[in-house]
PDB file of C-alpha atoms in Angstrom:
ATOM      1  CA  MET A 204      85.304 111.488 101.706  1.00  0.00           C
ATOM      2  CA  LYS A 205      84.166 107.802 103.868  1.00  0.00           C
ATOM      3  CA  ARG A 206      86.211 107.683 106.149  1.00  0.00           C
ATOM      4  CA  SER A 207      88.117 104.142 106.542  1.00  0.00           C
ATOM      5  CA  ARG A 208      86.180 101.594 110.018  1.00  0.00           C
ATOM      6  CA  PHE A 209      90.090 100.396 110.306  1.00  0.00           C
ATOM      7  CA  SER A 210      93.468 102.294 111.313  1.00  0.00           C
ATOM      8  CA  GLU A 211      97.005 102.063 109.072  1.00  0.00           C
ATOM      9  CA  GLU A 212      98.095 100.517 112.525  1.00  0.00           C
ATOM     10  CA  GLN A 213      94.852  98.031 111.791  1.00  0.00           C
ATOM     11  CA  ILE A 214      95.066  97.831 108.116  1.00  0.00           C
ATOM     12  CA  ILE A 215      99.168  97.401 107.924  1.00  0.00           C
ATOM     13  CA  ALA A 216      98.831  93.942 110.601  1.00  0.00           C
ATOM     14  CA  ILE A 217      95.538  92.888 108.168  1.00  0.00           C
ATOM     15  CA  LEU A 218      98.510  93.150 105.080  1.00  0.00           C
ATOM     16  CA  SER A 219     101.016  90.989 107.575  1.00  0.00           C
ATOM     17  CA  GLU A 220      98.364  88.582 107.627  1.00  0.00           C
ATOM     18  CA  GLN A 221      98.740  87.679 104.376  1.00  0.00           C
ATOM     19  CA  GLU A 222     102.225  87.922 103.998  1.00  0.00           C
ATOM     20  CA  ALA A 223     103.123  86.166 106.298  1.00  0.00           C
ATOM     21  CA  GLY A 224     101.716  82.952 104.234  1.00  0.00           C
ATOM     22  CA  MET A 225      97.416  82.964 104.882  1.00  0.00           C
ATOM     23  CA  SER A 226      95.485  83.280 101.562  1.00  0.00           C
ATOM     24  CA  THR A 227      94.389  86.320 100.280  1.00  0.00           C
ATOM     25  CA  ALA A 228      90.780  84.987 100.368  1.00  0.00           C
ATOM     26  CA  GLU A 229      91.162  84.104 103.775  1.00  0.00           C
ATOM     27  CA  VAL A 230      92.667  87.081 105.544  1.00  0.00           C
ATOM     28  CA  CYS A 231      89.284  89.209 103.228  1.00  0.00           C
ATOM     29  CA  ARG A 232      87.008  87.035 104.624  1.00  0.00           C
ATOM     30  CA  ARG A 233      88.358  86.637 108.441  1.00  0.00           C
ATOM     31  CA  HIS A 234      88.100  90.734 108.921  1.00  0.00           C
ATOM     32  CA  GLY A 235      85.342  91.915 106.647  1.00  0.00           C
ATOM     33  CA  VAL A 236      86.661  93.454 103.778  1.00  0.00           C
ATOM     34  CA  SER A 237      86.644  93.498  99.917  1.00  0.00           C
ATOM     35  CA  THR A 238      89.294  91.668  98.164  1.00  0.00           C
ATOM     36  CA  THR A 239      89.391  94.893  96.052  1.00  0.00           C
ATOM     37  CA  THR A 240      89.761  97.119  99.174  1.00  0.00           C
ATOM     38  CA  PHE A 241      92.240  94.706 100.079  1.00  0.00           C
ATOM     39  CA  TYR A 242      94.910  94.959  97.275  1.00  0.00           C
ATOM     40  CA  LYS A 243      93.849  98.959  97.480  1.00  0.00           C
ATOM     41  CA  TRP A 244      95.299  99.530 100.899  1.00  0.00           C
ATOM     42  CA  LYS A 245      98.508  96.613  99.611  1.00  0.00           C
ATOM     43  CA  ALA A 246      99.137  99.087  96.727  1.00  0.00           C
ATOM     44  CA  LYS A 247      98.566 101.654  99.386  1.00  0.00           C
ATOM     45  CA  PHE A 248     100.868 100.578 102.386  1.00  0.00           C
ATOM     46  CA  ALA A 249     102.817  97.865 100.876  1.00  0.00           C
ATOM     47  CA  GLY A 250     106.135  97.713 103.010  1.00  0.00           C
ATOM     48  CA  MET A 251     104.721 100.106 105.401  1.00  0.00           C
ATOM     49  CA  GLY A 252     105.862 100.479 109.105  1.00  0.00           C
ATOM     50  CA  VAL A 253     103.218 101.268 111.728  1.00  0.00           C
ATOM     51  CA  SER A 254     105.065 104.866 111.914  1.00  0.00           C
ATOM     52  CA  GLU A 255     105.610 105.135 108.104  1.00  0.00           C
ATOM     53  CA  ALA A 256     102.163 105.646 107.785  1.00  0.00           C
ATOM     54  CA  LYS A 257     101.492 107.729 110.701  1.00  0.00           C
ATOM     55  CA  ARG A 258     103.613 109.679 109.111  1.00  0.00           C
ATOM     56  CA  LEU A 259     102.462 109.580 105.702  1.00  0.00           C
ATOM     57  CA  LYS A 260      98.753 110.429 107.301  1.00  0.00           C
ATOM     58  CA  ALA A 261     100.505 113.870 108.636  1.00  0.00           C
ATOM     59  CA  LEU A 262     101.892 114.690 105.473  1.00  0.00           C
ATOM     60  CA  GLU A 263      99.129 114.003 103.881  1.00  0.00           C
ATOM     61  CA  GLU A 264      96.823 116.350 106.626  1.00  0.00           C
ATOM     62  CA  GLU A 265      99.761 119.094 106.483  1.00  0.00           C
ATOM     63  CA  ASN A 266      99.241 119.500 102.447  1.00  0.00           C
ATOM     64  CA  ASN A 267      95.444 119.846 102.800  1.00  0.00           C
ATOM     65  CA  LYS A 268      96.184 122.188 104.963  1.00  0.00           C
ATOM     66  CA  LEU A 269      98.020 124.173 102.234  1.00  0.00           C
ATOM     67  CA  LYS A 270      96.360 123.169  99.710  1.00  0.00           C
ATOM     68  CA  ARG A 271      93.417 125.363 101.389  1.00  0.00           C
ATOM     69  CA  LEU A 272      95.677 128.361 102.131  1.00  0.00           C
ATOM     70  CA  LEU A 273      96.903 128.434  98.813  1.00  0.00           C
ATOM     71  CA  ALA A 274      92.722 128.679  97.818  1.00  0.00           C
ATOM     72  CA  ASP A 275      91.957 130.911 100.244  1.00  0.00           C
ATOM     73  CA  ALA A 276      95.529 133.478  99.547  1.00  0.00           C
ATOM     74  CA  MET A 277      94.420 133.248  95.106  1.00  0.00           C
ATOM     75  CA  LEU A 278      90.579 133.876  96.058  1.00  0.00           C
ATOM     76  CA  ASP A 279      91.981 136.955  97.892  1.00  0.00           C
ATOM     77  CA  ASN A 280      94.018 138.243  95.063  1.00  0.00           C
ATOM     78  CA  THR A 281      91.605 137.695  92.614  1.00  0.00           C
ATOM     79  CA  ALA A 282      88.985 139.220  95.135  1.00  0.00           C
ATOM     80  CA  LEU A 283      91.534 142.456  94.934  1.00  0.00           C
ATOM     81  CA  LYS A 284      92.436 142.761  91.440  1.00  0.00           C
ATOM     82  CA  ASP A 285      88.374 142.806  90.350  1.00  0.00           C
ATOM     83  CA  LEU A 286      88.490 145.416  92.878  1.00  0.00           C
ATOM     84  CA  LEU A 287      90.963 147.444  91.394  1.00  0.00           C
ATOM     85  CA  GLY A 288      90.073 146.382  87.456  1.00  0.00           C
ATOM     86  CA  LYS A 289      86.653 148.192  88.650  1.00  0.00           C
ATOM     87  CA  LYS A 290      86.710 152.288  87.670  1.00  0.00           C
ATOM     88  CA  TRP A 291      84.952 154.477  90.184  1.00  0.00           C
TER      89      TRP A 291
END
């Protein structure tokens, strides 16, 4: 996945500019993002503070780590079943 050039803090600041009354097109032009990207950010970060966004990122990283651990355990389990299922 492509890494964003904006941090969560910057995204929330950009969204707050639009909420303060600046038009969406002007905010997008000023920061060099498309309106599609802006609305995706708004769907994800609307109403969040900086601390909440950091917590969300930490939870997503932890979730990915746990998914990898589960996949490794399932792979090991399948390999052991295959090994034990074969007759010597």
